[in-house]
């Protein structure tokens, strides 16, 4: 909404001082022309914003227009600003709203708190996009329009119609009663019931969503943490999943975890490697995942998995045997 954008523009100028129209446009994710129109609107409304010409020119806001939020102490303010400095776009599609809220929180802090908190937050980094091995974290994309509809239905307590693409099946429309949203390791899930049965949907597989006018059939109060634990335990115990005991070089740990469905146990070995008990979809999935790791992983159990990997290695050795 334009009103929110005008507030954000004022807060950006208050917190950063002189900014060019191009810089404001990047921050607000609008065109430069839109920024210039907003500046005119603010001036017409009596907000003291004016342009400074020259090489280092830009738009400047006169001091003032502050409402202090005196109830926050330094650590509370730091916690809020640090949370907002993370990858806000992952928070159920609330990235832009989170950035705007953090600007308002920072502007509302008393002068002393604002300066020290802003300095401190520069020394704290939450969830960078790459790890120490320069591997980029893979984030599942959910279209903003779909995420907005799902989030609105969850919060309003309305039934939800989703077009869902389950693994190995053609997409189908389903009507569900949404309970809540959960994000785990950059993956977002919708917890819901369907015809009274518990269902968990990965949001990256929701191709479209429609909020229905009917009220969702769900309890008024919910303990998402408990529900998630129960569903995770049920997921691990259901079906014909394959559990594997494996040793892996710590450098390849994340690759193993990305391929596995779940981790049941993890302990260090005396030689510096890690010993993990992980779950795969089936034996074929386990063979494929461990084969990708080459000699940086060793399957210890079950014996059938070791035999399958040995047979595959023997077949490769035969194919690329003595070249003479």
PDB file of C-alpha atoms in Angstrom:
ATOM      1  CA  UNK A   1       0.000   0.000   0.000  1.00  0.00           C
ATOM      2  CA  UNK A   2       1.185   3.515  -0.749  1.00  0.00           C
ATOM      3  CA  UNK A   3       0.728   4.697   2.835  1.00  0.00           C
ATOM      4  CA  UNK A   4       3.102   1.983   4.088  1.00  0.00           C
ATOM      5  CA  UNK A   5       5.614   2.881   1.384  1.00  0.00           C
ATOM      6  CA  UNK A   6       5.534   6.569   2.367  1.00  0.00           C
ATOM      7  CA  UNK A   7       6.194   5.646   5.993  1.00  0.00           C
ATOM      8  CA  UNK A   8       9.070   3.411   4.928  1.00  0.00           C
ATOM      9  CA  UNK A   9      10.518   6.207   2.796  1.00  0.00           C
ATOM     10  CA  UNK A  10      10.469   8.610   5.738  1.00  0.00           C
ATOM     11  CA  UNK A  11      12.081   6.027   8.017  1.00  0.00           C
ATOM     12  CA  UNK A  12      14.835   5.274   5.490  1.00  0.00           C
ATOM     13  CA  UNK A  13      15.728   8.965   5.269  1.00  0.00           C
ATOM     14  CA  UNK A  14      15.660   9.328   9.046  1.00  0.00           C
ATOM     15  CA  UNK A  15      17.936   6.354   9.652  1.00  0.00           C
ATOM     16  CA  UNK A  16      20.382   6.724   6.762  1.00  0.00           C
ATOM     17  CA  UNK A  17      20.412  10.425   6.083  1.00  0.00           C
ATOM     18  CA  UNK A  18      20.902  11.531   2.481  1.00  0.00           C
ATOM     19  CA  UNK A  19      19.753   8.982  -0.136  1.00  0.00           C
ATOM     20  CA  UNK A  20      19.386   9.277  -3.903  1.00  0.00           C
ATOM     21  CA  UNK A  21      16.144   8.492  -5.707  1.00  0.00           C
ATOM     22  CA  UNK A  22      17.784   5.393  -7.198  1.00  0.00           C
ATOM     23  CA  UNK A  23      18.848   4.134  -3.761  1.00  0.00           C
ATOM     24  CA  UNK A  24      15.357   4.688  -2.364  1.00  0.00           C
ATOM     25  CA  UNK A  25      13.838   2.898  -5.342  1.00  0.00           C
ATOM     26  CA  UNK A  26      16.033  -0.157  -4.706  1.00  0.00           C
ATOM     27  CA  UNK A  27      15.152  -0.248  -1.022  1.00  0.00           C
ATOM     28  CA  UNK A  28      11.419   0.132  -1.614  1.00  0.00           C
ATOM     29  CA  UNK A  29      11.380  -2.124  -4.706  1.00  0.00           C
ATOM     30  CA  UNK A  30       9.662   0.480  -6.896  1.00  0.00           C
ATOM     31  CA  UNK A  31      10.673   2.647  -9.842  1.00  0.00           C
ATOM     32  CA  UNK A  32      12.587   5.905  -9.518  1.00  0.00           C
ATOM     33  CA  UNK A  33       9.575   7.737 -10.944  1.00  0.00           C
ATOM     34  CA  UNK A  34       7.408   6.323  -8.144  1.00  0.00           C
ATOM     35  CA  UNK A  35       9.914   7.574  -5.560  1.00  0.00           C
ATOM     36  CA  UNK A  36       9.834  11.081  -7.031  1.00  0.00           C
ATOM     37  CA  UNK A  37       6.029  11.093  -6.905  1.00  0.00           C
ATOM     38  CA  UNK A  38       6.141   9.927  -3.277  1.00  0.00           C
ATOM     39  CA  UNK A  39       8.600  12.700  -2.399  1.00  0.00           C
ATOM     40  CA  UNK A  40       6.217  15.261  -3.906  1.00  0.00           C
ATOM     41  CA  UNK A  41       3.327  13.762  -1.916  1.00  0.00           C
ATOM     42  CA  UNK A  42       5.298  13.957   1.331  1.00  0.00           C
ATOM     43  CA  UNK A  43       6.272  17.581   0.674  1.00  0.00           C
ATOM     44  CA  UNK A  44       2.672  18.492  -0.098  1.00  0.00           C
ATOM     45  CA  UNK A  45       1.636  16.884   3.206  1.00  0.00           C
ATOM     46  CA  UNK A  46       4.087  19.076   5.115  1.00  0.00           C
ATOM     47  CA  UNK A  47       6.874  16.531   5.671  1.00  0.00           C
ATOM     48  CA  UNK A  48      10.190  18.452   5.533  1.00  0.00           C
ATOM     49  CA  UNK A  49      11.942  16.467   2.808  1.00  0.00           C
ATOM     50  CA  UNK A  50      14.072  18.335   0.294  1.00  0.00           C
ATOM     51  CA  UNK A  51      16.643  17.675  -2.435  1.00  0.00           C
ATOM     52  CA  UNK A  52      20.346  18.519  -2.178  1.00  0.00           C
ATOM     53  CA  UNK A  53      21.998  19.074  -5.548  1.00  0.00           C
ATOM     54  CA  UNK A  54      25.506  18.194  -6.623  1.00  0.00           C
ATOM     55  CA  UNK A  55      27.703  15.128  -7.015  1.00  0.00           C
ATOM     56  CA  UNK A  56      26.891  13.820  -3.559  1.00  0.00           C
ATOM     57  CA  UNK A  57      23.332  15.056  -3.532  1.00  0.00           C
ATOM     58  CA  UNK A  58      20.122  13.276  -2.734  1.00  0.00           C
ATOM     59  CA  UNK A  59      17.004  13.622  -0.654  1.00  0.00           C
ATOM     60  CA  UNK A  60      17.280  14.692   2.979  1.00  0.00           C
ATOM     61  CA  UNK A  61      14.721  14.743   5.782  1.00  0.00           C
ATOM     62  CA  UNK A  62      14.855  17.328   8.535  1.00  0.00           C
ATOM     63  CA  UNK A  63      15.154  16.012  12.124  1.00  0.00           C
ATOM     64  CA  UNK A  64      11.958  15.075  13.929  1.00  0.00           C
ATOM     65  CA  UNK A  65       9.012  12.744  13.511  1.00  0.00           C
ATOM     66  CA  UNK A  66      10.057  10.191  16.108  1.00  0.00           C
ATOM     67  CA  UNK A  67       7.895   8.199  18.517  1.00  0.00           C
ATOM     68  CA  UNK A  68      10.156   6.568  21.071  1.00  0.00           C
ATOM     69  CA  UNK A  69       9.556   2.960  22.067  1.00  0.00           C
ATOM     70  CA  UNK A  70      10.805   3.264  25.628  1.00  0.00           C
ATOM     71  CA  UNK A  71       9.661  -0.184  26.821  1.00  0.00           C
ATOM     72  CA  UNK A  72      12.528  -2.029  25.079  1.00  0.00           C
ATOM     73  CA  UNK A  73      15.896  -2.508  26.758  1.00  0.00           C
ATOM     74  CA  UNK A  74      19.118  -2.874  24.767  1.00  0.00           C
ATOM     75  CA  UNK A  75      19.091  -6.678  24.536  1.00  0.00           C
ATOM     76  CA  UNK A  76      15.419  -6.759  23.524  1.00  0.00           C
ATOM     77  CA  UNK A  77      16.045  -4.252  20.756  1.00  0.00           C
ATOM     78  CA  UNK A  78      19.127  -6.191  19.636  1.00  0.00           C
ATOM     79  CA  UNK A  79      17.138  -9.427  19.497  1.00  0.00           C
ATOM     80  CA  UNK A  80      14.486  -7.845  17.255  1.00  0.00           C
ATOM     81  CA  UNK A  81      16.988  -6.214  14.919  1.00  0.00           C
ATOM     82  CA  UNK A  82      19.076  -9.379  14.667  1.00  0.00           C
ATOM     83  CA  UNK A  83      16.026 -11.463  13.817  1.00  0.00           C
ATOM     84  CA  UNK A  84      15.125  -8.962  11.141  1.00  0.00           C
ATOM     85  CA  UNK A  85      18.628  -9.026   9.679  1.00  0.00           C
ATOM     86  CA  UNK A  86      18.290 -12.692   8.685  1.00  0.00           C
ATOM     87  CA  UNK A  87      16.816 -14.113   5.526  1.00  0.00           C
ATOM     88  CA  UNK A  88      13.395 -12.563   5.981  1.00  0.00           C
ATOM     89  CA  UNK A  89      12.164 -13.711   2.599  1.00  0.00           C
ATOM     90  CA  UNK A  90      12.022 -17.227   4.042  1.00  0.00           C
ATOM     91  CA  UNK A  91       9.568 -16.327   6.774  1.00  0.00           C
ATOM     92  CA  UNK A  92       6.392 -17.497   5.034  1.00  0.00           C
ATOM     93  CA  UNK A  93       6.590 -14.760   2.406  1.00  0.00           C
ATOM     94  CA  UNK A  94       6.842 -11.971   4.979  1.00  0.00           C
ATOM     95  CA  UNK A  95      10.233 -10.636   3.871  1.00  0.00           C
ATOM     96  CA  UNK A  96       9.074  -7.162   2.780  1.00  0.00           C
ATOM     97  CA  UNK A  97       6.829  -6.769   5.826  1.00  0.00           C
ATOM     98  CA  UNK A  98       9.682  -7.842   8.119  1.00  0.00           C
ATOM     99  CA  UNK A  99      12.093  -5.328   6.580  1.00  0.00           C
ATOM    100  CA  UNK A 100       9.524  -2.551   6.953  1.00  0.00           C
ATOM    101  CA  UNK A 101       8.813  -3.536  10.565  1.00  0.00           C
ATOM    102  CA  UNK A 102      12.510  -3.500  11.440  1.00  0.00           C
ATOM    103  CA  UNK A 103      12.858   0.012  10.058  1.00  0.00           C
ATOM    104  CA  UNK A 104       9.962   1.128  12.264  1.00  0.00           C
ATOM    105  CA  UNK A 105      11.408  -0.601  15.333  1.00  0.00           C
ATOM    106  CA  UNK A 106      14.811   0.996  14.768  1.00  0.00           C
ATOM    107  CA  UNK A 107      13.295   4.445  14.289  1.00  0.00           C
ATOM    108  CA  UNK A 108      11.147   4.155  17.416  1.00  0.00           C
ATOM    109  CA  UNK A 109      14.058   3.309  19.722  1.00  0.00           C
ATOM    110  CA  UNK A 110      15.420   5.978  22.045  1.00  0.00           C
ATOM    111  CA  UNK A 111      18.505   7.720  20.637  1.00  0.00           C
ATOM    112  CA  UNK A 112      21.020   5.891  22.847  1.00  0.00           C
ATOM    113  CA  UNK A 113      19.520   2.444  22.254  1.00  0.00           C
ATOM    114  CA  UNK A 114      19.264   2.984  18.508  1.00  0.00           C
ATOM    115  CA  UNK A 115      22.925   3.838  18.033  1.00  0.00           C
ATOM    116  CA  UNK A 116      24.289   0.968  20.125  1.00  0.00           C
ATOM    117  CA  UNK A 117      21.823  -1.608  18.796  1.00  0.00           C
ATOM    118  CA  UNK A 118      22.500  -0.721  15.158  1.00  0.00           C
ATOM    119  CA  UNK A 119      26.242  -0.979  15.779  1.00  0.00           C
ATOM    120  CA  UNK A 120      25.908  -4.320  17.582  1.00  0.00           C
ATOM    121  CA  UNK A 121      23.673  -5.923  14.970  1.00  0.00           C
ATOM    122  CA  UNK A 122      26.383  -5.349  12.347  1.00  0.00           C
ATOM    123  CA  UNK A 123      28.497  -7.877  14.260  1.00  0.00           C
ATOM    124  CA  UNK A 124      25.873 -10.660  14.233  1.00  0.00           C
ATOM    125  CA  UNK A 125      25.059 -12.642  11.076  1.00  0.00           C
ATOM    126  CA  UNK A 126      22.067 -14.991  10.898  1.00  0.00           C
ATOM    127  CA  UNK A 127      21.911 -17.778   8.269  1.00  0.00           C
ATOM    128  CA  UNK A 128      24.227 -16.542   5.494  1.00  0.00           C
ATOM    129  CA  UNK A 129      23.512 -17.802   1.993  1.00  0.00           C
ATOM    130  CA  UNK A 130      26.650 -19.964   1.836  1.00  0.00           C
ATOM    131  CA  UNK A 131      28.555 -22.097   4.349  1.00  0.00           C
ATOM    132  CA  UNK A 132      32.321 -22.222   4.979  1.00  0.00           C
ATOM    133  CA  UNK A 133      32.776 -24.499   1.948  1.00  0.00           C
ATOM    134  CA  UNK A 134      31.127 -21.854  -0.289  1.00  0.00           C
ATOM    135  CA  UNK A 135      28.157 -24.122  -0.878  1.00  0.00           C
ATOM    136  CA  UNK A 136      25.048 -22.092  -1.504  1.00  0.00           C
ATOM    137  CA  UNK A 137      22.091 -23.015   0.667  1.00  0.00           C
ATOM    138  CA  UNK A 138      19.226 -24.386  -1.386  1.00  0.00           C
ATOM    139  CA  UNK A 139      15.958 -22.660  -0.596  1.00  0.00           C
ATOM    140  CA  UNK A 140      12.671 -24.000  -1.876  1.00  0.00           C
ATOM    141  CA  UNK A 141      10.768 -21.322  -3.733  1.00  0.00           C
ATOM    142  CA  UNK A 142       7.095 -20.657  -3.019  1.00  0.00           C
ATOM    143  CA  UNK A 143       5.358 -18.006  -5.177  1.00  0.00           C
ATOM    144  CA  UNK A 144       4.337 -14.968  -3.133  1.00  0.00           C
ATOM    145  CA  UNK A 145       0.743 -15.158  -4.357  1.00  0.00           C
ATOM    146  CA  UNK A 146       0.396 -18.777  -3.242  1.00  0.00           C
ATOM    147  CA  UNK A 147       2.124 -18.116   0.076  1.00  0.00           C
ATOM    148  CA  UNK A 148      -0.137 -15.134   0.769  1.00  0.00           C
ATOM    149  CA  UNK A 149      -3.317 -17.147   0.177  1.00  0.00           C
ATOM    150  CA  UNK A 150      -2.132 -20.051   2.342  1.00  0.00           C
ATOM    151  CA  UNK A 151      -1.000 -17.758   5.167  1.00  0.00           C
ATOM    152  CA  UNK A 152      -4.255 -15.804   5.078  1.00  0.00           C
ATOM    153  CA  UNK A 153      -6.352 -18.982   5.296  1.00  0.00           C
ATOM    154  CA  UNK A 154      -4.261 -20.312   8.189  1.00  0.00           C
ATOM    155  CA  UNK A 155      -4.579 -17.101  10.196  1.00  0.00           C
ATOM    156  CA  UNK A 156      -8.256 -16.509   9.347  1.00  0.00           C
ATOM    157  CA  UNK A 157      -9.251 -20.109  10.089  1.00  0.00           C
ATOM    158  CA  UNK A 158     -10.761 -20.751   6.650  1.00  0.00           C
ATOM    159  CA  UNK A 159     -10.807 -23.929   4.599  1.00  0.00           C
ATOM    160  CA  UNK A 160      -8.156 -24.044   1.901  1.00  0.00           C
ATOM    161  CA  UNK A 161      -8.219 -25.565  -1.565  1.00  0.00           C
ATOM    162  CA  UNK A 162      -4.755 -26.408  -2.884  1.00  0.00           C
ATOM    163  CA  UNK A 163      -3.427 -27.931  -6.092  1.00  0.00           C
ATOM    164  CA  UNK A 164      -0.719 -30.219  -4.751  1.00  0.00           C
ATOM    165  CA  UNK A 165       1.968 -32.141  -6.638  1.00  0.00           C
ATOM    166  CA  UNK A 166       2.886 -35.133  -4.477  1.00  0.00           C
ATOM    167  CA  UNK A 167       6.045 -37.029  -5.390  1.00  0.00           C
ATOM    168  CA  UNK A 168       5.485 -39.343  -8.334  1.00  0.00           C
ATOM    169  CA  UNK A 169       1.838 -38.335  -8.770  1.00  0.00           C
ATOM    170  CA  UNK A 170       0.031 -35.892 -11.057  1.00  0.00           C
ATOM    171  CA  UNK A 171      -1.103 -32.638  -9.359  1.00  0.00           C
ATOM    172  CA  UNK A 172      -4.535 -32.806  -7.737  1.00  0.00           C
ATOM    173  CA  UNK A 173      -6.876 -30.330  -6.068  1.00  0.00           C
ATOM    174  CA  UNK A 174      -7.539 -31.027  -2.377  1.00  0.00           C
ATOM    175  CA  UNK A 175      -9.636 -29.231   0.215  1.00  0.00           C
ATOM    176  CA  UNK A 176      -8.005 -29.114   3.644  1.00  0.00           C
ATOM    177  CA  UNK A 177      -8.467 -27.581   7.075  1.00  0.00           C
ATOM    178  CA  UNK A 178      -5.244 -25.628   7.775  1.00  0.00           C
ATOM    179  CA  UNK A 179      -3.763 -25.824  11.274  1.00  0.00           C
ATOM    180  CA  UNK A 180      -0.460 -23.963  11.020  1.00  0.00           C
ATOM    181  CA  UNK A 181       2.761 -23.277   9.129  1.00  0.00           C
ATOM    182  CA  UNK A 182       6.204 -24.641  10.013  1.00  0.00           C
ATOM    183  CA  UNK A 183       9.616 -23.865   8.525  1.00  0.00           C
ATOM    184  CA  UNK A 184      12.512 -26.326   8.949  1.00  0.00           C
ATOM    185  CA  UNK A 185      15.935 -26.010   7.317  1.00  0.00           C
ATOM    186  CA  UNK A 186      14.644 -23.556   4.711  1.00  0.00           C
ATOM    187  CA  UNK A 187      11.655 -25.760   3.874  1.00  0.00           C
ATOM    188  CA  UNK A 188       8.130 -24.614   4.696  1.00  0.00           C
ATOM    189  CA  UNK A 189       5.248 -26.948   5.490  1.00  0.00           C
ATOM    190  CA  UNK A 190       1.499 -26.614   5.893  1.00  0.00           C
ATOM    191  CA  UNK A 191       0.058 -28.687   8.734  1.00  0.00           C
ATOM    192  CA  UNK A 192      -3.566 -29.504   8.047  1.00  0.00           C
ATOM    193  CA  UNK A 193      -6.259 -32.136   8.256  1.00  0.00           C
ATOM    194  CA  UNK A 194      -8.188 -33.595   5.348  1.00  0.00           C
ATOM    195  CA  UNK A 195     -11.490 -35.313   6.078  1.00  0.00           C
ATOM    196  CA  UNK A 196     -10.314 -35.482   9.707  1.00  0.00           C
ATOM    197  CA  UNK A 197      -6.974 -37.187   8.897  1.00  0.00           C
ATOM    198  CA  UNK A 198      -3.632 -35.505   9.632  1.00  0.00           C
ATOM    199  CA  UNK A 199      -1.820 -34.206   6.542  1.00  0.00           C
ATOM    200  CA  UNK A 200       1.509 -32.409   6.061  1.00  0.00           C
ATOM    201  CA  UNK A 201       2.133 -30.571   2.770  1.00  0.00           C
ATOM    202  CA  UNK A 202       5.439 -29.161   1.548  1.00  0.00           C
ATOM    203  CA  UNK A 203       4.644 -25.627   0.386  1.00  0.00           C
ATOM    204  CA  UNK A 204       7.051 -25.780  -2.569  1.00  0.00           C
ATOM    205  CA  UNK A 205       4.747 -28.450  -4.023  1.00  0.00           C
ATOM    206  CA  UNK A 206       1.597 -26.310  -3.715  1.00  0.00           C
ATOM    207  CA  UNK A 207       1.053 -25.106  -7.286  1.00  0.00           C
ATOM    208  CA  UNK A 208      -2.026 -22.992  -6.551  1.00  0.00           C
ATOM    209  CA  UNK A 209      -4.232 -22.137  -3.584  1.00  0.00           C
ATOM    210  CA  UNK A 210      -7.715 -20.764  -2.967  1.00  0.00           C
ATOM    211  CA  UNK A 211      -9.122 -19.559   0.356  1.00  0.00           C
ATOM    212  CA  UNK A 212     -12.690 -20.799   0.820  1.00  0.00           C
ATOM    213  CA  UNK A 213     -15.419 -18.960   2.761  1.00  0.00           C
ATOM    214  CA  UNK A 214     -16.168 -21.920   5.059  1.00  0.00           C
ATOM    215  CA  UNK A 215     -14.601 -21.982   8.515  1.00  0.00           C
ATOM    216  CA  UNK A 216     -11.885 -24.603   8.995  1.00  0.00           C
ATOM    217  CA  UNK A 217     -12.638 -27.492  11.319  1.00  0.00           C
ATOM    218  CA  UNK A 218      -9.872 -27.162  13.884  1.00  0.00           C
ATOM    219  CA  UNK A 219      -9.378 -26.478  17.610  1.00  0.00           C
ATOM    220  CA  UNK A 220      -9.233 -22.887  18.826  1.00  0.00           C
ATOM    221  CA  UNK A 221      -5.839 -23.416  20.482  1.00  0.00           C
ATOM    222  CA  UNK A 222      -2.914 -25.316  18.996  1.00  0.00           C
ATOM    223  CA  UNK A 223       0.546 -26.492  20.086  1.00  0.00           C
ATOM    224  CA  UNK A 224       2.451 -26.572  16.790  1.00  0.00           C
ATOM    225  CA  UNK A 225       5.666 -27.769  18.419  1.00  0.00           C
ATOM    226  CA  UNK A 226       3.935 -30.841  19.845  1.00  0.00           C
ATOM    227  CA  UNK A 227       2.065 -31.557  16.612  1.00  0.00           C
ATOM    228  CA  UNK A 228       5.284 -31.324  14.593  1.00  0.00           C
ATOM    229  CA  UNK A 229       7.109 -33.723  16.937  1.00  0.00           C
ATOM    230  CA  UNK A 230       4.254 -36.223  16.738  1.00  0.00           C
ATOM    231  CA  UNK A 231       4.058 -36.070  12.954  1.00  0.00           C
ATOM    232  CA  UNK A 232       7.840 -36.364  12.605  1.00  0.00           C
ATOM    233  CA  UNK A 233       7.857 -39.490  14.790  1.00  0.00           C
ATOM    234  CA  UNK A 234       4.942 -40.949  12.848  1.00  0.00           C
ATOM    235  CA  UNK A 235       6.669 -40.217   9.533  1.00  0.00           C
ATOM    236  CA  UNK A 236       9.786 -42.095  10.641  1.00  0.00           C
ATOM    237  CA  UNK A 237       7.822 -45.133  11.790  1.00  0.00           C
ATOM    238  CA  UNK A 238       5.366 -45.360   8.874  1.00  0.00           C
ATOM    239  CA  UNK A 239       5.951 -47.057   5.534  1.00  0.00           C
ATOM    240  CA  UNK A 240       8.836 -49.151   4.228  1.00  0.00           C
ATOM    241  CA  UNK A 241      11.633 -46.662   4.828  1.00  0.00           C
ATOM    242  CA  UNK A 242      15.208 -47.931   4.884  1.00  0.00           C
ATOM    243  CA  UNK A 243      17.357 -47.122   7.911  1.00  0.00           C
ATOM    244  CA  UNK A 244      21.110 -47.075   7.300  1.00  0.00           C
ATOM    245  CA  UNK A 245      24.139 -46.885   9.600  1.00  0.00           C
ATOM    246  CA  UNK A 246      26.835 -44.951   7.778  1.00  0.00           C
ATOM    247  CA  UNK A 247      30.242 -43.377   8.390  1.00  0.00           C
ATOM    248  CA  UNK A 248      30.884 -40.113   6.555  1.00  0.00           C
ATOM    249  CA  UNK A 249      33.634 -37.529   6.224  1.00  0.00           C
ATOM    250  CA  UNK A 250      32.373 -34.367   8.017  1.00  0.00           C
ATOM    251  CA  UNK A 251      33.046 -32.377   4.844  1.00  0.00           C
ATOM    252  CA  UNK A 252      30.283 -34.359   3.074  1.00  0.00           C
ATOM    253  CA  UNK A 253      27.840 -34.448   6.000  1.00  0.00           C
ATOM    254  CA  UNK A 254      25.441 -31.856   4.594  1.00  0.00           C
ATOM    255  CA  UNK A 255      25.252 -33.641   1.253  1.00  0.00           C
ATOM    256  CA  UNK A 256      24.248 -36.835   3.063  1.00  0.00           C
ATOM    257  CA  UNK A 257      21.626 -35.021   5.122  1.00  0.00           C
ATOM    258  CA  UNK A 258      20.222 -33.287   2.048  1.00  0.00           C
ATOM    259  CA  UNK A 259      19.660 -36.696   0.422  1.00  0.00           C
ATOM    260  CA  UNK A 260      18.254 -38.462   3.502  1.00  0.00           C
ATOM    261  CA  UNK A 261      14.693 -38.258   4.760  1.00  0.00           C
ATOM    262  CA  UNK A 262      15.673 -38.014   8.425  1.00  0.00           C
ATOM    263  CA  UNK A 263      18.525 -38.417  10.909  1.00  0.00           C
ATOM    264  CA  UNK A 264      17.902 -40.693  13.885  1.00  0.00           C
ATOM    265  CA  UNK A 265      21.323 -40.506  15.581  1.00  0.00           C
ATOM    266  CA  UNK A 266      24.729 -38.911  15.085  1.00  0.00           C
ATOM    267  CA  UNK A 267      28.018 -39.518  16.930  1.00  0.00           C
ATOM    268  CA  UNK A 268      31.697 -38.765  16.218  1.00  0.00           C
ATOM    269  CA  UNK A 269      34.136 -41.600  15.476  1.00  0.00           C
ATOM    270  CA  UNK A 270      37.684 -41.595  16.957  1.00  0.00           C
ATOM    271  CA  UNK A 271      39.195 -40.911  13.513  1.00  0.00           C
ATOM    272  CA  UNK A 272      37.236 -37.667  13.091  1.00  0.00           C
ATOM    273  CA  UNK A 273      34.537 -39.092  10.827  1.00  0.00           C
ATOM    274  CA  UNK A 274      30.863 -39.095  11.822  1.00  0.00           C
ATOM    275  CA  UNK A 275      28.676 -42.131  12.430  1.00  0.00           C
ATOM    276  CA  UNK A 276      25.033 -41.499  11.571  1.00  0.00           C
ATOM    277  CA  UNK A 277      21.814 -43.463  11.516  1.00  0.00           C
ATOM    278  CA  UNK A 278      19.764 -42.045   8.658  1.00  0.00           C
ATOM    279  CA  UNK A 279      16.527 -42.935   6.911  1.00  0.00           C
ATOM    280  CA  UNK A 280      15.978 -43.179   3.149  1.00  0.00           C
ATOM    281  CA  UNK A 281      12.830 -43.703   1.114  1.00  0.00           C
ATOM    282  CA  UNK A 282      13.832 -47.245   0.116  1.00  0.00           C
ATOM    283  CA  UNK A 283      16.985 -49.354  -0.583  1.00  0.00           C
ATOM    284  CA  UNK A 284      17.337 -47.938  -4.075  1.00  0.00           C
ATOM    285  CA  UNK A 285      17.315 -44.395  -2.692  1.00  0.00           C
ATOM    286  CA  UNK A 286      19.984 -45.367  -0.133  1.00  0.00           C
ATOM    287  CA  UNK A 287      22.260 -46.876  -2.816  1.00  0.00           C
ATOM    288  CA  UNK A 288      21.921 -43.793  -4.993  1.00  0.00           C
ATOM    289  CA  UNK A 289      22.627 -41.339  -2.121  1.00  0.00           C
ATOM    290  CA  UNK A 290      25.713 -43.138  -0.803  1.00  0.00           C
ATOM    291  CA  UNK A 291      27.101 -43.737  -4.291  1.00  0.00           C
ATOM    292  CA  UNK A 292      27.215 -39.955  -4.798  1.00  0.00           C
ATOM    293  CA  UNK A 293      29.593 -39.642  -1.844  1.00  0.00           C
ATOM    294  CA  UNK A 294      32.159 -42.102  -3.233  1.00  0.00           C
ATOM    295  CA  UNK A 295      34.916 -42.995  -0.789  1.00  0.00           C
ATOM    296  CA  UNK A 296      33.892 -40.182   1.587  1.00  0.00           C
ATOM    297  CA  UNK A 297      31.181 -42.421   3.052  1.00  0.00           C
ATOM    298  CA  UNK A 298      30.908 -46.056   4.122  1.00  0.00           C
ATOM    299  CA  UNK A 299      27.671 -47.945   4.678  1.00  0.00           C
ATOM    300  CA  UNK A 300      28.020 -50.128   7.789  1.00  0.00           C
ATOM    301  CA  UNK A 301      24.530 -51.640   7.815  1.00  0.00           C
ATOM    302  CA  UNK A 302      22.419 -53.240   6.547  1.00  0.00           C
ATOM    303  CA  UNK A 303      24.561 -55.862   4.828  1.00  0.00           C
ATOM    304  CA  UNK A 304      22.228 -55.855   1.822  1.00  0.00           C
ATOM    305  CA  UNK A 305      23.129 -52.214   1.182  1.00  0.00           C
ATOM    306  CA  UNK A 306      26.861 -52.959   1.426  1.00  0.00           C
ATOM    307  CA  UNK A 307      26.385 -55.821  -1.039  1.00  0.00           C
ATOM    308  CA  UNK A 308      24.535 -53.579  -3.493  1.00  0.00           C
ATOM    309  CA  UNK A 309      27.247 -50.918  -3.361  1.00  0.00           C
ATOM    310  CA  UNK A 310      29.967 -53.571  -3.737  1.00  0.00           C
ATOM    311  CA  UNK A 311      28.224 -55.056  -6.804  1.00  0.00           C
ATOM    312  CA  UNK A 312      27.894 -51.633  -8.374  1.00  0.00           C
ATOM    313  CA  UNK A 313      31.568 -50.834  -7.698  1.00  0.00           C
ATOM    314  CA  UNK A 314      32.621 -54.214  -9.161  1.00  0.00           C
ATOM    315  CA  UNK A 315      30.569 -53.570 -12.296  1.00  0.00           C
ATOM    316  CA  UNK A 316      32.209 -50.166 -12.751  1.00  0.00           C
ATOM    317  CA  UNK A 317      35.673 -51.673 -12.164  1.00  0.00           C
ATOM    318  CA  UNK A 318      34.974 -54.342 -14.784  1.00  0.00           C
ATOM    319  CA  UNK A 319      33.777 -51.772 -17.287  1.00  0.00           C
ATOM    320  CA  UNK A 320      36.877 -49.630 -16.765  1.00  0.00           C
ATOM    321  CA  UNK A 321      39.303 -52.460 -16.138  1.00  0.00           C
ATOM    322  CA  UNK A 322      42.760 -53.009 -17.588  1.00  0.00           C
ATOM    323  CA  UNK A 323      43.026 -50.701 -20.581  1.00  0.00           C
ATOM    324  CA  UNK A 324      46.014 -52.532 -22.108  1.00  0.00           C
TER     325      UNK A 324
END
